[in-house]
mmCIF file of C-alpha atoms in Angstrom:
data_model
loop_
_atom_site.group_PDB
_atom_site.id
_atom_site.type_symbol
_atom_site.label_atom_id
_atom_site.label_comp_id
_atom_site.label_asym_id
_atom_site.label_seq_id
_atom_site.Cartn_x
_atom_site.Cartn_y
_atom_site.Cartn_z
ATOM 1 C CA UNK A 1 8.491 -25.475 -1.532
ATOM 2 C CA UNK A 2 10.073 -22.043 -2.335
ATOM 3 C CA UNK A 3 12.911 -20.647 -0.091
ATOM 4 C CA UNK A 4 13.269 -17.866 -2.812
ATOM 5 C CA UNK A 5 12.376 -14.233 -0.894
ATOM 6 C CA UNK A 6 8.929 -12.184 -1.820
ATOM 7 C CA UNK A 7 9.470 -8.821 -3.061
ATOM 8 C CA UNK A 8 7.369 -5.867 -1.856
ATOM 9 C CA UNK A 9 7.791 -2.258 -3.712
ATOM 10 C CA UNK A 10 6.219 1.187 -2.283
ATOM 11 C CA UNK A 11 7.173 4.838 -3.348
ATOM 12 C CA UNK A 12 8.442 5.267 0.164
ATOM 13 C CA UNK A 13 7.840 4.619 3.051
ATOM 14 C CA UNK A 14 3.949 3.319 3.350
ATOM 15 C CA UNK A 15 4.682 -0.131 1.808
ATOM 16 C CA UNK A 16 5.759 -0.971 5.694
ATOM 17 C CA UNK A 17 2.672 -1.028 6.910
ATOM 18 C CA UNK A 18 2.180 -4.147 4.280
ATOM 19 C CA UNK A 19 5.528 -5.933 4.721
ATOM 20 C CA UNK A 20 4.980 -5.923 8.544
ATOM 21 C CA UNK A 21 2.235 -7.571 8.407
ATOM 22 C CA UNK A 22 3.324 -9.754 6.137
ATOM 23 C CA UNK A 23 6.825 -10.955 8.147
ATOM 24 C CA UNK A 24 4.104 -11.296 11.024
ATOM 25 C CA UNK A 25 1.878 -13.838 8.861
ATOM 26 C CA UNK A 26 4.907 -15.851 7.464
ATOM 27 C CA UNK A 27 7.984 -15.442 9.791
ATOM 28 C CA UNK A 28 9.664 -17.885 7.501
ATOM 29 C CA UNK A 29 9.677 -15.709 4.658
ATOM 30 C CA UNK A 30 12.387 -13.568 3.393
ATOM 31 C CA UNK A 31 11.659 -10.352 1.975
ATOM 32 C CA UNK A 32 13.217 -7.586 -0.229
ATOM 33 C CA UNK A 33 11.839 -4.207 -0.045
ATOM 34 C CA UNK A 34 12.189 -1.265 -2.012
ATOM 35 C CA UNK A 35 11.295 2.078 -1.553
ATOM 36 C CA UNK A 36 11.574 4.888 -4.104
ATOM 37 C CA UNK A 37 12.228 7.359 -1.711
ATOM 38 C CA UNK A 38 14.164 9.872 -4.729
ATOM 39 C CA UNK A 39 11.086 9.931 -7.054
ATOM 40 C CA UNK A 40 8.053 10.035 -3.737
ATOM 41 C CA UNK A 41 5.330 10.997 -4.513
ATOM 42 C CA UNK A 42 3.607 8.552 -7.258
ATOM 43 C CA UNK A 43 0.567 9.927 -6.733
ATOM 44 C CA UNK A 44 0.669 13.502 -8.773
ATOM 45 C CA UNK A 45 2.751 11.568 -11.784
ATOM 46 C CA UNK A 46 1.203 10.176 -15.036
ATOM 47 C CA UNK A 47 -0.210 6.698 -15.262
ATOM 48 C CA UNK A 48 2.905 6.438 -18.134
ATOM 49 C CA UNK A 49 5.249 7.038 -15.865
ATOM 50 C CA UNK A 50 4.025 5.347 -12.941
ATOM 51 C CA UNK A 51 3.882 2.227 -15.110
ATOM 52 C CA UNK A 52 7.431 3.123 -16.035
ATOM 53 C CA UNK A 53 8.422 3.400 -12.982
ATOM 54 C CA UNK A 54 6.552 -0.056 -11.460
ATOM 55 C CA UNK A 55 8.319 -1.804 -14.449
ATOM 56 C CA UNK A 56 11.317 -0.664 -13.448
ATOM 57 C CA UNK A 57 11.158 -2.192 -9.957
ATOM 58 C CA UNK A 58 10.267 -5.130 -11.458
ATOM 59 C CA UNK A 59 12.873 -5.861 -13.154
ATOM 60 C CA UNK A 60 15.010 -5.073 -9.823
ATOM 61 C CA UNK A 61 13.357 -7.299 -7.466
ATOM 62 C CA UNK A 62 13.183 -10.366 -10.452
ATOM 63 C CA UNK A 63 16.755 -9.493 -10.999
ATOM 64 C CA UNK A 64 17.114 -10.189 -7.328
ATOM 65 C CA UNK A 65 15.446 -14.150 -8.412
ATOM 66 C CA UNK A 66 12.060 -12.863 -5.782
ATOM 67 C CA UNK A 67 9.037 -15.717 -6.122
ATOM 68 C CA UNK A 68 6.594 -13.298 -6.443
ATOM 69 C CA UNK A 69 5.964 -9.339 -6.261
ATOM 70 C CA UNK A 70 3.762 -7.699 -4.164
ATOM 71 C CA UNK A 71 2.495 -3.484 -5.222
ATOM 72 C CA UNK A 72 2.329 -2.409 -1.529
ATOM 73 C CA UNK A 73 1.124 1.067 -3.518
ATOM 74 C CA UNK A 74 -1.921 2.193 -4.420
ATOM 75 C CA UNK A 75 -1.363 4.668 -6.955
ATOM 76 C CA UNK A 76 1.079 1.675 -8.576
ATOM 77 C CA UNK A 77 -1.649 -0.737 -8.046
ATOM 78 C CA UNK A 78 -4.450 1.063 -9.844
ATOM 79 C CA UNK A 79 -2.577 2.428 -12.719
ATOM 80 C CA UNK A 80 -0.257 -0.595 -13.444
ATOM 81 C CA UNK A 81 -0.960 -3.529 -11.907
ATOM 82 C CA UNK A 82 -2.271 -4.893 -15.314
ATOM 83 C CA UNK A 83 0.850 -4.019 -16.784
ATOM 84 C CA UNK A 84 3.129 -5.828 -14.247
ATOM 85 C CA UNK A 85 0.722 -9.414 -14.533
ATOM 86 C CA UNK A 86 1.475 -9.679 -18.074
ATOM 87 C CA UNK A 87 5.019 -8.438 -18.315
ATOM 88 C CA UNK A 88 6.473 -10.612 -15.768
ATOM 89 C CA UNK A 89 6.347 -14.217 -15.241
ATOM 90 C CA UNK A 90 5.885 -14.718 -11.931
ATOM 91 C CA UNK A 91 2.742 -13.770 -9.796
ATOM 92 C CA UNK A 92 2.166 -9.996 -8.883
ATOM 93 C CA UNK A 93 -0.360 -8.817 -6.490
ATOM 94 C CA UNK A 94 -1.766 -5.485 -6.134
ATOM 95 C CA UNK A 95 -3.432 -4.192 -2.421
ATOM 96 C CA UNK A 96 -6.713 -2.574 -4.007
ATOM 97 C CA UNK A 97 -8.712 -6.044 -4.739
ATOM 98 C CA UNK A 98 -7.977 -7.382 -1.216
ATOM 99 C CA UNK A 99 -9.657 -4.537 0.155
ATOM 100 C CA UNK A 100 -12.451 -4.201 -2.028
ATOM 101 C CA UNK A 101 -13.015 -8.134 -1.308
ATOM 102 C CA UNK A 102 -12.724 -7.837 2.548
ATOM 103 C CA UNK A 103 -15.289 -4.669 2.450
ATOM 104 C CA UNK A 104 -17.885 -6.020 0.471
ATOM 105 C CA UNK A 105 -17.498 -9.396 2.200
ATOM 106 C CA UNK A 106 -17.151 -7.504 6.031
ATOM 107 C CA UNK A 107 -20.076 -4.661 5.367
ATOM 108 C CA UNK A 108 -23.032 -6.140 3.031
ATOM 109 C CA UNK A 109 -25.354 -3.832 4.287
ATOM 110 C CA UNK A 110 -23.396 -0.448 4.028
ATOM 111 C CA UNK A 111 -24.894 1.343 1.461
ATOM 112 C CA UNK A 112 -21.816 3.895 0.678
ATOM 113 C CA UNK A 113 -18.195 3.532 1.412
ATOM 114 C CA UNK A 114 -15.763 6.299 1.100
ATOM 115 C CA UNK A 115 -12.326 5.795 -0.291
ATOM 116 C CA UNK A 116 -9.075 8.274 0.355
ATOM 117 C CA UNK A 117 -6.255 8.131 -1.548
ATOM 118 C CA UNK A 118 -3.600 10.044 -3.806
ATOM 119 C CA UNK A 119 -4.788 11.736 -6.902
ATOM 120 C CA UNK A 120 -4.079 9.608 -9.485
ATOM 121 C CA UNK A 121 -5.472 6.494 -7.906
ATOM 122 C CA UNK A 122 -8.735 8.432 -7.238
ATOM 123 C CA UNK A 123 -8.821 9.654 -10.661
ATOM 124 C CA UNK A 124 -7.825 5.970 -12.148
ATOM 125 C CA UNK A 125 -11.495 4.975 -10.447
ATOM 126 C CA UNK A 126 -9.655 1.893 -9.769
ATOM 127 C CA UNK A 127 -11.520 1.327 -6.296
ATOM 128 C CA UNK A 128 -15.348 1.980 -8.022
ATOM 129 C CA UNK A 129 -14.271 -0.152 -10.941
ATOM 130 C CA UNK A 130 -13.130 -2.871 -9.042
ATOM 131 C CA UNK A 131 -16.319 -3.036 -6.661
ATOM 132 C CA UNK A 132 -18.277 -2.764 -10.107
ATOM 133 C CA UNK A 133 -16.124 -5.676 -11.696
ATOM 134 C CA UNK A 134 -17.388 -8.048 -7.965
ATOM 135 C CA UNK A 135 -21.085 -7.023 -9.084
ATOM 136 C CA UNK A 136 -20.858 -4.501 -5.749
ATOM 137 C CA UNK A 137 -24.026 -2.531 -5.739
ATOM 138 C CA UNK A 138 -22.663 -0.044 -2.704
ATOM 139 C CA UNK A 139 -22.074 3.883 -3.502
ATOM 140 C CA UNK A 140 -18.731 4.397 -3.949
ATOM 141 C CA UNK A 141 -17.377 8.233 -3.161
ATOM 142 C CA UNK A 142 -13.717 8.726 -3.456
ATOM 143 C CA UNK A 143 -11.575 11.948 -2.152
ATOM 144 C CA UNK A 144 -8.186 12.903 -3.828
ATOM 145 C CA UNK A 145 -6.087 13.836 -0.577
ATOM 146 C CA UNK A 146 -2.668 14.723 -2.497
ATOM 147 C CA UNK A 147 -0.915 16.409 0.593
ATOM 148 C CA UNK A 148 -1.377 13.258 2.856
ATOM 149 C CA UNK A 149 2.045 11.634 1.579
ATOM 150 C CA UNK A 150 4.416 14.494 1.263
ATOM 151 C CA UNK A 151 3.024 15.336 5.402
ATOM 152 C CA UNK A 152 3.762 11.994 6.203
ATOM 153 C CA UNK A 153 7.193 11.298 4.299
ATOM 154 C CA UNK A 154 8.360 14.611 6.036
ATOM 155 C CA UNK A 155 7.742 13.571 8.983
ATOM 156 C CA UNK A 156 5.709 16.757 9.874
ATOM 157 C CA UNK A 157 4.416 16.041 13.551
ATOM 158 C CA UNK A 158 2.051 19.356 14.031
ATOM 159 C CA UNK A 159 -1.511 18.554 15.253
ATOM 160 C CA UNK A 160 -2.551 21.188 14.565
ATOM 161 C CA UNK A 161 -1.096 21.420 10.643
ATOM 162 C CA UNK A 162 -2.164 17.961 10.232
ATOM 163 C CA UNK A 163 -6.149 18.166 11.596
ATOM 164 C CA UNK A 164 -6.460 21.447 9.269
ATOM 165 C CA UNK A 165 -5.070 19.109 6.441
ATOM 166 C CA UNK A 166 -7.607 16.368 6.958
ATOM 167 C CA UNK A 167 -10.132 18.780 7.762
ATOM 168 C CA UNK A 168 -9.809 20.768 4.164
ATOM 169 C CA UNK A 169 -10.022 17.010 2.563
ATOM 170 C CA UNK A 170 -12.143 15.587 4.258
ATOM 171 C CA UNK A 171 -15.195 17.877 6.012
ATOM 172 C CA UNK A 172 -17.220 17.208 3.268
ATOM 173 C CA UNK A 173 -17.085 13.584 3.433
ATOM 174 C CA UNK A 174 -18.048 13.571 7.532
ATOM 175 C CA UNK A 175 -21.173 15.416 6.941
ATOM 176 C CA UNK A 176 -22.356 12.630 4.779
ATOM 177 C CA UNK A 177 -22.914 9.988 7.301
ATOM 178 C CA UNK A 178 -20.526 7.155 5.862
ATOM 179 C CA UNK A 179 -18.907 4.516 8.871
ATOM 180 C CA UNK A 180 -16.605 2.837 6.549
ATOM 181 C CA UNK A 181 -13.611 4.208 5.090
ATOM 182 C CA UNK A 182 -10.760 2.655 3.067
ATOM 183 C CA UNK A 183 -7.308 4.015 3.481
ATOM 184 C CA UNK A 184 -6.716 3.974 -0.517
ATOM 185 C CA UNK A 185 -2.591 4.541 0.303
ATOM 186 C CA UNK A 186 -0.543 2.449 2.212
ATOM 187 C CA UNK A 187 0.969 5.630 4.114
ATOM 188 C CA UNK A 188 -2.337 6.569 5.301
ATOM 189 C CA UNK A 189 -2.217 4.165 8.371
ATOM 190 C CA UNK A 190 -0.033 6.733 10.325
ATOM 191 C CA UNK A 191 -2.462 9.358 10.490
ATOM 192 C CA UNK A 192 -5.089 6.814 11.396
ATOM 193 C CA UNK A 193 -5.333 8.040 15.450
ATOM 194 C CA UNK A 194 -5.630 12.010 13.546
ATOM 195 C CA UNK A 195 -8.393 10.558 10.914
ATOM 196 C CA UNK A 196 -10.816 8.873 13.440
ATOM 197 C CA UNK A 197 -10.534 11.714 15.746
ATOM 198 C CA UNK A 198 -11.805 13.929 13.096
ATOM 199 C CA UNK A 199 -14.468 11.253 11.202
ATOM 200 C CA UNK A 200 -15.473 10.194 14.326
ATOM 201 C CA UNK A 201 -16.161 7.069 16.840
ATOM 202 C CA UNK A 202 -18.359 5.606 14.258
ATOM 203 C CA UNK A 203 -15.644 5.834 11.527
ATOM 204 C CA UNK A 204 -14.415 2.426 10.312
ATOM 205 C CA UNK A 205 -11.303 2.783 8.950
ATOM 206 C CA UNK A 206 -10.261 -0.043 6.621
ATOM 207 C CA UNK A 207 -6.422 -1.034 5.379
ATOM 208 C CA UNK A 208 -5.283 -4.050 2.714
ATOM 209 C CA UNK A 209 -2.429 -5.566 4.960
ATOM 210 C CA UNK A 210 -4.965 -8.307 6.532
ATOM 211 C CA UNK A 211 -6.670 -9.084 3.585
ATOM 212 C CA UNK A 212 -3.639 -9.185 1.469
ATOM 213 C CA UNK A 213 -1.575 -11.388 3.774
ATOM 214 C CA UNK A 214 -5.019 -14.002 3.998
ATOM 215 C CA UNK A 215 -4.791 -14.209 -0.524
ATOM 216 C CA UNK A 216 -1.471 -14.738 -0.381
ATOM 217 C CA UNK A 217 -1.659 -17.100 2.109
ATOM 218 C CA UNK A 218 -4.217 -19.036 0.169
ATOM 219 C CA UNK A 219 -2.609 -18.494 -3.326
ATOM 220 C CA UNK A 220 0.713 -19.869 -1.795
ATOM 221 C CA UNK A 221 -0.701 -22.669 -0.014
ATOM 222 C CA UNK A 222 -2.572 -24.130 -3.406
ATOM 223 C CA UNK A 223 0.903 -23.288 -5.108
ATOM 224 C CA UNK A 224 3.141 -24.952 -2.683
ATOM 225 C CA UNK A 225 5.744 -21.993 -2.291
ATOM 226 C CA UNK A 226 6.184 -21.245 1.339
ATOM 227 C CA UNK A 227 9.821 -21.306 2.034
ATOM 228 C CA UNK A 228 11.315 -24.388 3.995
ATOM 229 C CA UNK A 229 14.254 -22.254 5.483
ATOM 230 C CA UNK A 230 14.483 -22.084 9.210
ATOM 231 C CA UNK A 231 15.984 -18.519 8.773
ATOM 232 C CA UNK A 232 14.408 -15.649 7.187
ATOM 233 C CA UNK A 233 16.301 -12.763 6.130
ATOM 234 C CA UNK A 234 14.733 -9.048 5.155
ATOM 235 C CA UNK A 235 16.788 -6.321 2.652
ATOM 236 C CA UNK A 236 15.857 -2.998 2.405
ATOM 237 C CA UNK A 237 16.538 -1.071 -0.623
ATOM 238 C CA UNK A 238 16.016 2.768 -1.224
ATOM 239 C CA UNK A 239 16.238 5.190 -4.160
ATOM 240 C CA UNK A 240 17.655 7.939 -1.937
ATOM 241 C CA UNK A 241 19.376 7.551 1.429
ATOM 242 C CA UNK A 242 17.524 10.668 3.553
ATOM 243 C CA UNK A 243 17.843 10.406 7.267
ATOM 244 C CA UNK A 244 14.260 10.432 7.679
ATOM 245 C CA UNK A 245 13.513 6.994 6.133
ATOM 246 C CA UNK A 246 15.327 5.457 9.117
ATOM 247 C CA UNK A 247 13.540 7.609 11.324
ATOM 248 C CA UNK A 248 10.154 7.101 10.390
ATOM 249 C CA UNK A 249 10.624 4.167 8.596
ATOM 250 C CA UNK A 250 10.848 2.709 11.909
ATOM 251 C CA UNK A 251 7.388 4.103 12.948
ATOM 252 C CA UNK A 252 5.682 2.044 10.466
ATOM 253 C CA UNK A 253 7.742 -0.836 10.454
ATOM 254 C CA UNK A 254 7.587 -1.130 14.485
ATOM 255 C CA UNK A 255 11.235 -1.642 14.553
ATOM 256 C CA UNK A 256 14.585 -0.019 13.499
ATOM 257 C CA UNK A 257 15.664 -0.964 9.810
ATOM 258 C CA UNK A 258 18.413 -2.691 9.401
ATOM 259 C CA UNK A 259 19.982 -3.888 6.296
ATOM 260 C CA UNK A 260 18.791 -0.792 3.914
ATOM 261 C CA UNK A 261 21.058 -0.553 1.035
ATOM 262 C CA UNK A 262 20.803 2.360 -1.444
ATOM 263 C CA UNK A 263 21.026 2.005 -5.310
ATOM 264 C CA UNK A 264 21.827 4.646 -7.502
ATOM 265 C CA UNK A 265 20.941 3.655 -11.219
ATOM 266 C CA UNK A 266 17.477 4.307 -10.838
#
C-alpha cells in the first residue's frame, strides 16, 4: 500500500477533466494538482521549453513526496513525456497512449480517425506515431486548432464566436465523412456540446480520462499502491491566481475548488 497522493499537472485549467475522473475512480486517493495558469498556453511554445517547463513541475509535485505523476496535457504529453520517464524515478503517465489504445481497441473497423489538438502536439505527430508504434493500420488526419485553449481559458461564452471558431478549424474535416474524433487536449471537453453540434449526430467524440483511469488502475493494482487512508485530501496549486480559474475551474471540475494555493517561483 501507498497513502502517498498522485500528482496531476495541466497548463491550466483542462487537466480537470482528468483529475475528476480520476477522484471518481479512486475516492481514496489524494491528489495534488497544478495548473500553470501564468505561462497557458503550451501549445504555441517550443518542444524545449515545454520539456522545460514539464520538468519543472516535476520536480514540484516529487518535491511534494507524490507516488506517481500523471501529464493531464497533451501538448506536455507528446513533446516530453519521454523526458519525464527517464528523469524521474517514479512512474509518469502521459493521456495520448490511453486514447490511442481505447480507439483502436473500441473502433477496429474505422478506417480514418481524426485528431484535434494544439499546434505543437499536432505537429509532434505524437497521435499518428503512436497508432504506428501499436501496428494501427487506420488513417490518421490531425487538425492544429490553436485558438481552442485561449477561448476556453477566457471563459468566452459567445455561440456564435465559438461555432465560427470551430467552423474555420474544422469544416474541412466534416466534409470528409470521419465518426470518430479524439479530443487531442484535455480542455477540449468543454466545447464538446458546440463540437458535435457542428460534426454532427454521427460524430464520436473520444477523451483519455476513462482510459487513463482503467491503466492506472491496472498498473496500481499489479504494483500494490492504492492508498489505505480512509480520508482523501485534494490541493490545488496555480502559477497565477486569476479570478477566472475559480470560475471555470469549477465547470470542469463539477464542483467549486477549494484548497488552491498559488506559488510564485515558477
Amino acid at each position: 500500500m501507498n497513502s502517498a497522493p498522485i500528482g496531476i499537472f495541466d497548463s491550466g485549467l483542462g487537466g480537470l477533466t482528468i483529475l475528476r475522473s480520476l477522484e471518481k475512480k479512486f475516492p481514496n486517493e489524494s491528489f495534488i494538482y497544478l495548473g500553470d495558469t501564468a505561462r497557458v498556453p503550451y501549445g504555441n511554445k517550443s518542444a524545449q521549453t515545454i520539456i522545460n517547463y514539464s520538468k519543472q513541475i516535476g520536480e514540484f509535485l516529487t518535491n511534494h513526496n507524490v507516488k506517481l505523476i500523471i501529464v493531464a496535457c497533451n501538448t506536455s504529453s507528446a513533446l516530453a513525456l519521454n523526458v519525464m520517464q527517464n528523469y524521474f524515478s517514479i512512474p509518469v503517465f502521459g493521456v495520448i497512449e490511453p486514447a490511442v489504445l481505447y480507439v483502436e481497441n473500441k473502433f477496429p473497423k474505422s478506417n480514418s480517425i481524426a485528431v484535434i489538438g494544439t499546434r505543437g502536439t499536432i505537429e509532434s505527430k505524437a497521435y499518428s506515431n503512436q497508432f504506428k508504434k501499436i501496428g494501427s493500420t487506420k488513417n490518421i488526419i490531425e487538425k492544429a486548432c490553436p485558438l481552442f485553449v485561449p477561448i476556453i481559458e477566457e471563459g468566452l461564452s459567445s455561440e456564435l464566436i465559438i461555432n465560427e471558431i470551430i467552423n474555420y478549424y474544422l469544416n474541412d474535416l466534416r466534409k470528409l465523412n470521419i465518426n470518430q474524433f479524439i479530443l487531442g487536449c484535455t480542455h477540449y471537453p468543454i466545447l464538446k456540446f458546440a463540437l458535435k453540434n457542428f460534426l454532427g449526430d454521427n460524430a464520436e467524440l473520444i477523451t483519455s480520462e476513462l482510459a487513463l483511469s482503467n491503466i492506472l488502475e491496472k498498473f496500481m493494482i499489479e504494483q500494490n499502491m492504492f492508498s489505505n487512508k480512509k480520508q482523501s485530501e485534494t490541493s490545488f496549486y496555480i502559477t497565477d491566481m486569476p479570478q477566472k480559474f475559480l470560475e471555470l475551474g469549477s465547470r470542469f471540475f463539477g464542483s467549486n475548488l477549494c484548497n488552491v494555493k498559488y506559488i510564485s517561483n515558477f
